[in-house]
GROMACS .gro file of C-alpha atoms in nm:
model
  122
    1GLN     CA    1  -0.585  16.231  16.468
    2VAL     CA    2  -0.940  16.061  16.443
    3GLN     CA    3  -1.045  15.894  16.756
    4LEU     CA    4  -1.360  15.685  16.821
    5ALA     CA    5  -1.497  15.523  17.128
    6GLU     CA    6  -1.797  15.307  17.149
    7SER     CA    7  -2.030  15.230  17.456
    8GLY     CA    8  -2.362  15.121  17.534
    9GLY     CA    9  -2.350  14.753  17.452
   10GLY     CA   10  -2.495  14.487  17.675
   11SER     CA   11  -2.716  14.185  17.697
   12VAL     CA   12  -3.085  14.185  17.623
   13GLN     CA   13  -3.375  13.946  17.535
   14ALA     CA   14  -3.506  13.926  17.177
   15GLY     CA   15  -3.754  14.220  17.118
   16GLY     CA   16  -3.572  14.450  17.338
   17SER     CA   17  -3.379  14.760  17.283
   18LEU     CA   18  -3.031  14.922  17.318
   19ARG     CA   19  -2.880  15.244  17.227
   20LEU     CA   20  -2.512  15.252  17.127
   21SER     CA   21  -2.281  15.575  17.146
   22CYS     CA   22  -1.969  15.656  16.969
   23ALA     CA   23  -1.785  15.952  17.116
   24THR     CA   24  -1.560  16.112  16.821
   25SER     CA   25  -1.289  16.363  16.810
   26GLY     CA   26  -1.025  16.476  16.565
   27TYR     CA   27  -1.223  16.509  16.242
   28THR     CA   28  -1.478  16.704  16.053
   29TYR     CA   29  -1.815  16.588  16.008
   30THR     CA   30  -1.855  16.757  15.672
   31SER     CA   31  -1.562  16.574  15.501
   32TYR     CA   32  -1.614  16.222  15.663
   33CYS     CA   33  -1.848  15.929  15.622
   34ILE     CA   34  -1.914  15.772  15.961
   35GLY     CA   35  -2.102  15.452  16.045
   36TRP     CA   36  -2.173  15.136  16.247
   37TYR     CA   37  -2.039  14.802  16.180
   38ARG     CA   38  -2.073  14.468  16.321
   39GLN     CA   39  -1.895  14.120  16.335
   40SER     CA   40  -2.005  13.793  16.484
   41PRO     CA   41  -1.785  13.503  16.548
   42GLY     CA   42  -1.695  13.325  16.229
   43LYS     CA   43  -1.849  13.578  16.011
   44THR     CA   44  -1.714  13.870  15.829
   45ARG     CA   45  -1.743  14.230  15.929
   46GLU     CA   46  -2.066  14.400  15.787
   47ALA     CA   47  -2.207  14.763  15.757
   48VAL     CA   48  -2.492  14.822  15.964
   49ALA     CA   49  -2.577  15.224  15.932
   50ALA     CA   50  -2.399  15.504  15.812
   51ILE     CA   51  -2.405  15.875  15.751
   52ASP     CA   52  -2.239  16.030  15.432
   53GLU     CA   53  -2.049  16.368  15.468
   54ASP     CA   54  -2.357  16.515  15.285
   55GLY     CA   55  -2.591  16.382  15.554
   56ARG     CA   56  -2.729  16.083  15.350
   57ILE     CA   57  -2.825  15.787  15.571
   58SER     CA   58  -2.816  15.431  15.465
   59TYR     CA   59  -2.905  15.117  15.628
   60ALA     CA   60  -2.835  14.740  15.582
   61ASP     CA   61  -3.150  14.553  15.462
   62SER     CA   62  -3.135  14.332  15.769
   63VAL     CA   63  -3.184  14.645  16.003
   64LYS     CA   64  -3.408  14.857  15.827
   65GLY     CA   65  -3.721  14.961  16.014
   66ARG     CA   66  -3.543  14.854  16.332
   67PHE     CA   67  -3.231  15.055  16.377
   68THR     CA   68  -3.192  15.427  16.365
   69VAL     CA   69  -2.848  15.615  16.327
   70SER     CA   70  -2.806  15.970  16.409
   71LEU     CA   71  -2.508  16.214  16.455
   72ASP     CA   72  -2.522  16.483  16.734
   73ASN     CA   73  -2.281  16.739  16.599
   74THR     CA   74  -2.297  16.948  16.928
   75LYS     CA   75  -2.186  16.656  17.135
   76LYS     CA   76  -1.971  16.509  16.854
   77THR     CA   77  -2.130  16.154  16.916
   78LEU     CA   78  -2.282  15.913  16.671
   79TYR     CA   79  -2.569  15.704  16.801
   80LEU     CA   80  -2.736  15.378  16.703
   81GLU     CA   81  -3.081  15.313  16.844
   82MET     CA   82  -3.169  14.945  16.808
   83ASN     CA   83  -3.510  14.829  16.854
   84GLY     CA   84  -3.681  14.492  16.793
   85LEU     CA   85  -3.342  14.312  16.861
   86GLU     CA   86  -3.318  13.946  16.725
   87VAL     CA   87  -3.064  13.680  16.827
   88GLU     CA   88  -2.908  13.744  16.469
   89ASP     CA   89  -2.816  14.097  16.596
   90THR     CA   90  -2.557  13.947  16.843
   91ALA     CA   91  -2.224  14.090  16.751
   92MET     CA   92  -1.938  14.329  16.840
   93TYR     CA   93  -2.047  14.659  16.715
   94TYR     CA   94  -1.794  14.898  16.582
   95CYS     CA   95  -1.794  15.265  16.506
   96ALA     CA   96  -1.573  15.353  16.194
   97ALA     CA   97  -1.498  15.668  15.980
   98ASP     CA   98  -1.317  15.777  15.672
   99GLN     CA   99  -1.298  16.021  15.400
  100VAL     CA  100  -1.497  15.814  15.160
  101ARG     CA  101  -1.829  15.831  14.993
  102ASN     CA  102  -2.104  15.597  15.066
  103CYS     CA  103  -1.919  15.399  15.345
  104ILE     CA  104  -2.223  15.181  15.393
  105ALA     CA  105  -2.076  14.986  15.093
  106THR     CA  106  -1.740  14.906  15.236
  107VAL     CA  107  -1.561  14.779  15.560
  108GLY     CA  108  -1.230  14.916  15.454
  109LEU     CA  109  -1.235  15.247  15.667
  110ALA     CA  110  -0.936  15.413  15.800
  111TYR     CA  111  -1.060  15.472  16.145
  112TRP     CA  112  -1.222  15.237  16.393
  113GLY     CA  113  -1.316  15.226  16.766
  114GLN     CA  114  -1.260  14.931  17.004
  115GLY     CA  115  -1.613  14.797  16.962
  116THR     CA  116  -1.878  14.726  17.226
  117GLN     CA  117  -2.060  14.380  17.245
  118VAL     CA  118  -2.432  14.333  17.203
  119THR     CA  119  -2.579  13.995  17.290
  120VAL     CA  120  -2.931  13.917  17.223
  121SER     CA  121  -3.091  13.607  17.382
  122SER     CA  122  -3.400  13.406  17.288
   0.00000   0.00000   0.00000
């Protein structure tokens, strides 16, 4: 069974940085797409960054140049390095995975973590 567990959220001022981690178990990296998603109160969940099963990385336009996603196969952990944080980045951040291609294009994935809160103040 696929299990995902996020950590690393917190409160920072605008312009600051955070690194989120997602500990994974129960799935094969070469057959799953995995990524980061976020949801703010009153808004729909949206994709932030994802890594396809072939290693292709995609980002939402709103975070390009500021966020970096990476996957450490040895530690079985997905990371999201967030720099230049903006108030608009405030959200619950989730790690998710599924056996689909191009998971940056959907929030309908099968496996989700419990989320970690990121709050950016001005």
